[in-house]
mmCIF file of C-alpha atoms in Angstrom:
data_model
loop_
_atom_site.group_PDB
_atom_site.id
_atom_site.type_symbol
_atom_site.label_atom_id
_atom_site.label_comp_id
_atom_site.label_asym_id
_atom_site.label_seq_id
_atom_site.Cartn_x
_atom_site.Cartn_y
_atom_site.Cartn_z
ATOM 1 C CA MET A 1 -65.239 66.073 -137.358
ATOM 2 C CA ASN A 2 -63.572 62.679 -136.270
ATOM 3 C CA ASP A 3 -63.400 62.142 -132.005
ATOM 4 C CA LYS A 4 -60.346 63.764 -131.581
ATOM 5 C CA ILE A 5 -58.383 61.015 -129.278
ATOM 6 C CA LEU A 6 -54.854 61.417 -126.921
ATOM 7 C CA VAL A 7 -52.994 58.114 -126.644
ATOM 8 C CA VAL A 8 -50.803 58.589 -122.858
ATOM 9 C CA ASP A 9 -48.182 56.077 -122.630
ATOM 10 C CA ASP A 10 -44.201 56.295 -122.693
ATOM 11 C CA GLU A 11 -43.870 52.937 -124.699
ATOM 12 C CA PRO A 12 -43.745 53.024 -128.223
ATOM 13 C CA ARG A 13 -44.757 49.930 -129.119
ATOM 14 C CA VAL A 14 -48.479 50.692 -127.490
ATOM 15 C CA LEU A 15 -48.549 54.176 -128.581
ATOM 16 C CA GLN A 16 -47.964 52.491 -132.214
ATOM 17 C CA LEU A 17 -50.632 49.750 -131.418
ATOM 18 C CA VAL A 18 -53.582 51.985 -130.084
ATOM 19 C CA ARG A 19 -53.004 54.482 -132.923
ATOM 20 C CA ASN A 20 -53.700 51.821 -135.606
ATOM 21 C CA VAL A 21 -57.022 50.991 -134.048
ATOM 22 C CA LEU A 22 -58.003 53.951 -133.039
ATOM 23 C CA GLU A 23 -57.492 55.262 -136.827
ATOM 24 C CA ALA A 24 -58.978 52.225 -138.091
ATOM 25 C CA VAL A 25 -61.605 53.000 -137.188
ATOM 26 C CA GLY A 26 -62.068 56.180 -138.262
ATOM 27 C CA TYR A 27 -60.799 58.320 -134.898
ATOM 28 C CA GLU A 28 -57.934 61.234 -134.440
ATOM 29 C CA VAL A 29 -54.988 60.530 -132.445
ATOM 30 C CA VAL A 30 -51.853 62.356 -130.778
ATOM 31 C CA ALA A 31 -49.557 60.750 -128.434
ATOM 32 C CA ALA A 32 -47.688 62.479 -125.454
ATOM 33 C CA MET A 33 -45.297 59.904 -123.898
ATOM 34 C CA ASN A 34 -44.933 61.030 -120.638
ATOM 35 C CA GLY A 35 -47.144 63.728 -118.433
ATOM 36 C CA GLU A 36 -46.840 67.337 -119.147
ATOM 37 C CA ALA A 37 -46.906 66.191 -122.699
ATOM 38 C CA ALA A 38 -50.076 64.945 -122.505
ATOM 39 C CA ILE A 39 -50.920 68.229 -119.809
ATOM 40 C CA GLU A 40 -49.764 70.269 -122.814
ATOM 41 C CA ALA A 41 -51.844 68.471 -124.862
ATOM 42 C CA VAL A 42 -55.063 68.521 -123.321
ATOM 43 C CA ALA A 43 -55.090 72.433 -123.554
ATOM 44 C CA LEU A 44 -54.080 72.823 -127.143
ATOM 45 C CA GLU A 45 -54.773 70.065 -128.932
ATOM 46 C CA GLN A 46 -58.622 70.021 -127.104
ATOM 47 C CA PRO A 47 -59.616 65.760 -127.569
ATOM 48 C CA ASP A 48 -62.507 64.928 -126.813
ATOM 49 C CA LEU A 49 -60.920 61.370 -124.468
ATOM 50 C CA ILE A 50 -57.527 60.214 -123.272
ATOM 51 C CA LEU A 51 -56.362 57.166 -122.737
ATOM 52 C CA LEU A 52 -54.272 58.234 -119.940
ATOM 53 C CA ASP A 53 -51.174 54.710 -118.926
ATOM 54 C CA ILE A 54 -50.875 54.718 -114.922
ATOM 55 C CA ARG A 55 -47.397 54.378 -115.279
ATOM 56 C CA LEU A 56 -45.704 56.792 -117.405
ATOM 57 C CA CYS A 57 -41.632 55.812 -115.869
ATOM 58 C CA SER A 58 -40.357 59.644 -115.490
ATOM 59 C CA GLY A 59 -42.179 62.544 -114.060
ATOM 60 C CA LEU A 60 -45.595 62.617 -113.578
ATOM 61 C CA ASP A 61 -47.734 59.226 -112.674
ATOM 62 C CA GLY A 62 -51.119 58.966 -114.425
ATOM 63 C CA TYR A 63 -52.531 59.896 -110.820
ATOM 64 C CA GLU A 64 -51.057 63.244 -111.112
ATOM 65 C CA VAL A 65 -51.607 63.822 -115.021
ATOM 66 C CA CYS A 66 -55.478 62.929 -114.095
ATOM 67 C CA LYS A 67 -56.248 65.329 -111.564
ATOM 68 C CA ARG A 68 -53.847 68.273 -112.742
ATOM 69 C CA ILE A 69 -56.251 67.346 -115.719
ATOM 70 C CA ARG A 70 -59.583 67.808 -114.628
ATOM 71 C CA GLY A 71 -58.696 70.773 -112.540
ATOM 72 C CA PHE A 72 -59.350 72.737 -116.472
ATOM 73 C CA SER A 73 -60.857 70.512 -117.895
ATOM 74 C CA ASP A 74 -64.168 67.903 -117.604
ATOM 75 C CA VAL A 75 -62.352 65.476 -120.733
ATOM 76 C CA GLY A 76 -63.134 61.808 -120.363
ATOM 77 C CA VAL A 77 -59.990 59.783 -119.274
ATOM 78 C CA ILE A 78 -59.694 56.465 -119.330
ATOM 79 C CA MET A 79 -56.708 54.680 -117.476
ATOM 80 C CA LEU A 80 -54.963 52.066 -118.523
ATOM 81 C CA THR A 81 -53.167 49.906 -115.915
ATOM 82 C CA ALA A 82 -50.788 46.489 -116.238
ATOM 83 C CA LYS A 83 -52.578 45.380 -113.479
ATOM 84 C CA ALA A 84 -56.559 45.502 -112.237
ATOM 85 C CA ARG A 85 -55.700 46.324 -108.564
ATOM 86 C CA HIS A 86 -58.604 47.155 -106.821
ATOM 87 C CA GLU A 87 -56.380 49.962 -105.607
ATOM 88 C CA ASP A 88 -54.971 51.499 -107.976
ATOM 89 C CA ILE A 89 -58.460 50.933 -109.723
ATOM 90 C CA LEU A 90 -60.132 53.290 -106.824
ATOM 91 C CA GLU A 91 -56.998 55.552 -106.931
ATOM 92 C CA GLY A 92 -57.536 56.573 -110.677
ATOM 93 C CA PHE A 93 -61.636 57.151 -110.631
ATOM 94 C CA ASP A 94 -60.601 59.225 -106.877
ATOM 95 C CA ALA A 95 -58.207 61.116 -109.106
ATOM 96 C CA GLY A 96 -61.071 62.001 -112.259
ATOM 97 C CA ALA A 97 -60.996 58.809 -114.279
ATOM 98 C CA ASP A 98 -64.134 58.226 -115.847
ATOM 99 C CA ASP A 99 -62.596 54.168 -117.153
ATOM 100 C CA TYR A 100 -59.747 52.013 -116.789
ATOM 101 C CA LEU A 101 -58.536 49.398 -119.691
ATOM 102 C CA THR A 102 -56.479 46.450 -118.103
ATOM 103 C CA LYS A 103 -52.536 45.480 -120.452
ATOM 104 C CA PRO A 104 -52.872 43.843 -122.411
ATOM 105 C CA PHE A 105 -55.917 44.533 -124.851
ATOM 106 C CA ASN A 106 -57.541 43.264 -127.571
ATOM 107 C CA ALA A 107 -58.658 45.813 -129.703
ATOM 108 C CA LYS A 108 -62.330 45.449 -129.344
ATOM 109 C CA GLU A 109 -62.753 45.812 -126.414
ATOM 110 C CA LEU A 110 -60.184 49.194 -126.635
ATOM 111 C CA VAL A 111 -62.953 50.646 -129.523
ATOM 112 C CA ALA A 112 -66.095 48.875 -127.541
ATOM 113 C CA ARG A 113 -64.722 50.879 -124.317
ATOM 114 C CA VAL A 114 -63.293 54.567 -126.265
ATOM 115 C CA LYS A 115 -67.206 54.336 -127.798
ATOM 116 C CA ALA A 116 -68.576 54.013 -124.292
ATOM 117 C CA VAL A 117 -66.275 56.634 -122.484
ATOM 118 C CA LEU A 118 -67.138 58.766 -125.502
ATOM 119 C CA ARG A 119 -70.586 58.573 -125.904
ATOM 120 C CA ARG A 120 -71.343 59.611 -121.593
ATOM 121 C CA THR A 121 -68.784 62.203 -121.213
ATOM 122 C CA ARG A 122 -70.352 63.570 -124.068
ATOM 123 C CA ARG A 123 -73.069 66.855 -123.129
ATOM 124 C CA PRO A 124 -76.332 65.634 -124.046
ATOM 125 C CA GLU A 125 -79.426 67.693 -125.009
ATOM 126 C CA GLU A 126 -81.266 69.487 -121.562
ATOM 127 C CA ALA A 127 -84.170 70.726 -124.377
ATOM 128 C CA GLY A 128 -87.501 70.588 -121.327
ATOM 129 C CA GLU A 129 -85.352 70.463 -118.216
ATOM 130 C CA ALA A 130 -84.881 73.288 -115.439
ATOM 131 C CA ILE A 131 -83.098 73.471 -112.284
ATOM 132 C CA CYS A 132 -83.670 71.156 -109.165
ATOM 133 C CA THR A 133 -83.483 72.608 -105.147
ATOM 134 C CA CYS A 134 -83.101 69.952 -103.536
ATOM 135 C CA GLY A 135 -82.509 71.266 -100.257
ATOM 136 C CA GLU A 136 -79.576 73.179 -100.153
ATOM 137 C CA TRP A 137 -78.071 71.974 -103.672
ATOM 138 C CA GLU A 138 -79.567 72.809 -106.413
ATOM 139 C CA ILE A 139 -78.211 71.413 -109.885
ATOM 140 C CA ASP A 140 -79.092 73.273 -112.708
ATOM 141 C CA PHE A 141 -79.274 70.928 -115.896
ATOM 142 C CA ALA A 142 -79.311 73.606 -118.680
ATOM 143 C CA ARG A 143 -76.280 74.572 -117.560
ATOM 144 C CA ARG A 144 -74.874 71.230 -115.853
ATOM 145 C CA THR A 145 -74.121 73.154 -112.795
ATOM 146 C CA VAL A 146 -74.198 72.005 -109.415
ATOM 147 C CA GLU A 147 -74.454 74.219 -106.385
ATOM 148 C CA VAL A 148 -74.367 72.996 -102.208
ATOM 149 C CA ARG A 149 -74.992 75.855 -100.152
ATOM 150 C CA GLY A 150 -74.695 78.451 -102.248
ATOM 151 C CA GLU A 151 -71.207 77.511 -103.382
ATOM 152 C CA GLN A 152 -70.692 75.529 -106.637
ATOM 153 C CA ILE A 153 -69.490 72.266 -106.927
ATOM 154 C CA SER A 154 -66.527 70.869 -109.573
ATOM 155 C CA LEU A 155 -67.889 67.621 -110.860
ATOM 156 C CA THR A 156 -66.440 65.234 -113.459
ATOM 157 C CA PRO A 157 -68.569 64.440 -116.324
ATOM 158 C CA THR A 158 -69.127 60.824 -114.696
ATOM 159 C CA GLU A 159 -69.673 62.480 -111.433
ATOM 160 C CA TYR A 160 -72.494 64.702 -112.536
ATOM 161 C CA GLY A 161 -74.506 61.642 -115.378
ATOM 162 C CA LEU A 162 -75.128 59.748 -111.834
ATOM 163 C CA LEU A 163 -76.347 62.703 -109.878
ATOM 164 C CA ARG A 164 -78.362 63.754 -113.328
ATOM 165 C CA GLN A 165 -79.953 60.038 -113.025
ATOM 166 C CA LEU A 166 -80.991 60.432 -109.258
ATOM 167 C CA ALA A 167 -82.250 64.335 -109.288
ATOM 168 C CA LEU A 168 -84.471 63.119 -111.924
ATOM 169 C CA ASN A 169 -85.806 60.776 -109.879
ATOM 170 C CA PRO A 170 -85.944 62.032 -106.949
ATOM 171 C CA ASN A 171 -87.191 60.909 -103.537
ATOM 172 C CA CYS A 172 -87.462 57.115 -106.063
ATOM 173 C CA VAL A 173 -84.770 54.678 -105.352
ATOM 174 C CA MET A 174 -83.227 53.523 -108.313
ATOM 175 C CA THR A 175 -81.246 50.426 -109.001
ATOM 176 C CA HIS A 176 -77.804 49.253 -109.589
ATOM 177 C CA SER A 177 -77.917 47.917 -112.601
ATOM 178 C CA ASP A 178 -80.389 50.907 -113.181
ATOM 179 C CA LEU A 179 -78.422 53.960 -112.590
ATOM 180 C CA LEU A 180 -74.914 51.625 -114.350
ATOM 181 C CA THR A 181 -77.443 51.324 -118.033
ATOM 182 C CA LYS A 182 -78.468 54.905 -117.751
ATOM 183 C CA VAL A 183 -75.070 56.939 -117.020
ATOM 184 C CA TRP A 184 -71.908 54.208 -117.591
ATOM 185 C CA GLY A 185 -73.778 51.561 -120.732
ATOM 186 C CA PRO A 186 -75.589 48.834 -120.897
ATOM 187 C CA GLU A 187 -72.313 46.763 -121.166
ATOM 188 C CA TYR A 188 -71.830 47.955 -117.665
ATOM 189 C CA ARG A 189 -74.677 46.879 -115.992
ATOM 190 C CA ASP A 190 -73.207 44.204 -113.458
ATOM 191 C CA ASP A 191 -70.001 46.538 -112.463
ATOM 192 C CA VAL A 192 -72.125 47.462 -109.288
ATOM 193 C CA ASP A 193 -67.643 48.140 -108.073
ATOM 194 C CA TYR A 194 -67.991 51.559 -110.371
ATOM 195 C CA LEU A 195 -70.935 53.030 -108.420
ATOM 196 C CA ARG A 196 -70.548 52.674 -105.120
ATOM 197 C CA ALA A 197 -66.669 54.206 -106.301
ATOM 198 C CA TYR A 198 -69.116 56.801 -107.410
ATOM 199 C CA VAL A 199 -71.341 57.226 -105.176
ATOM 200 C CA ARG A 200 -68.789 58.082 -102.107
ATOM 201 C CA TYR A 201 -67.109 60.467 -103.946
ATOM 202 C CA LEU A 202 -70.409 62.165 -105.213
ATOM 203 C CA ARG A 203 -70.629 61.455 -101.591
ATOM 204 C CA ARG A 204 -67.582 63.198 -100.314
ATOM 205 C CA LYS A 205 -68.112 66.043 -102.541
ATOM 206 C CA LEU A 206 -72.305 67.426 -101.878
ATOM 207 C CA GLU A 207 -72.913 65.912 -98.663
ATOM 208 C CA ALA A 208 -71.846 67.547 -95.388
ATOM 209 C CA ASP A 209 -71.151 64.701 -93.124
ATOM 210 C CA PRO A 210 -70.256 62.180 -96.184
ATOM 211 C CA SER A 211 -70.313 59.132 -93.194
ATOM 212 C CA ASP A 212 -73.308 60.255 -92.334
ATOM 213 C CA PRO A 213 -75.166 61.256 -96.276
ATOM 214 C CA GLN A 214 -78.917 63.663 -95.971
ATOM 215 C CA TYR A 215 -78.846 63.873 -99.831
ATOM 216 C CA ILE A 216 -78.039 60.185 -101.854
ATOM 217 C CA LEU A 217 -78.724 57.135 -99.760
ATOM 218 C CA THR A 218 -78.565 53.734 -99.587
ATOM 219 C CA ALA A 219 -81.355 51.492 -100.476
ATOM 220 C CA GLN A 220 -79.013 47.848 -99.271
ATOM 221 C CA GLY A 221 -78.755 45.876 -101.937
ATOM 222 C CA VAL A 222 -81.283 47.333 -104.167
ATOM 223 C CA GLY A 223 -79.657 50.707 -105.664
ATOM 224 C CA TYR A 224 -79.673 54.643 -104.187
ATOM 225 C CA MET A 225 -82.150 57.795 -104.377
ATOM 226 C CA LEU A 226 -81.503 61.078 -103.588
ATOM 227 C CA THR A 227 -83.811 62.223 -100.873
ATOM 228 C CA CYS A 228 -85.156 65.996 -101.934
ATOM 229 C CA PRO A 229 -87.652 67.674 -98.661
ATOM 230 C CA GLU A 230 -89.349 70.032 -101.304
ATOM 231 C CA GLU A 231 -90.492 66.840 -103.405
ATOM 232 C CA SER A 232 -93.689 64.711 -101.453
#
């Protein structure tokens, strides 16, 4: 069965262009032209990925759409933006997006981003892995759940993927490039801003004091480490 992609944009020309490119390489495409229709389509169509324009002209903007989708779905989301402003990108990540793509984009770049996000948001087999207990944190690899002091915490697929990599290597520094390659893919190995943003989101959700983290520690200029008191 082909992956289904929901494209959300209020420009008919862009919708048609994206549809043509994605259908040519075998994806099934559904479209929505506003935020409300997009949220309904996610619930009804169950897409494998969403391409979501940030600057929708009427109704909800892309940030709010993404936040509402995250309330009931962990589907992969790529934000489409006319300008690669740092603030827009970070706001998109903060809303729950997994990646971004700047307009105008070419067909090769579009397909590459789609494949990369589909790859990392699919649920991998977790055979042979059980539960990682790290201080007050419990990460269940089989159920893909995270609890902090007994409370289950909602993570996006990318956030979970990053935490999983750190948890599989407790008390070991993982380099920026290693984390980016394993979580995002080899084509992202130099995008350290991605990694910094997601570490910030994980700390905000999991650490008692995100400004003074006790678990996800920074190795300055090198990478990050999940420190677990029970591990030696």
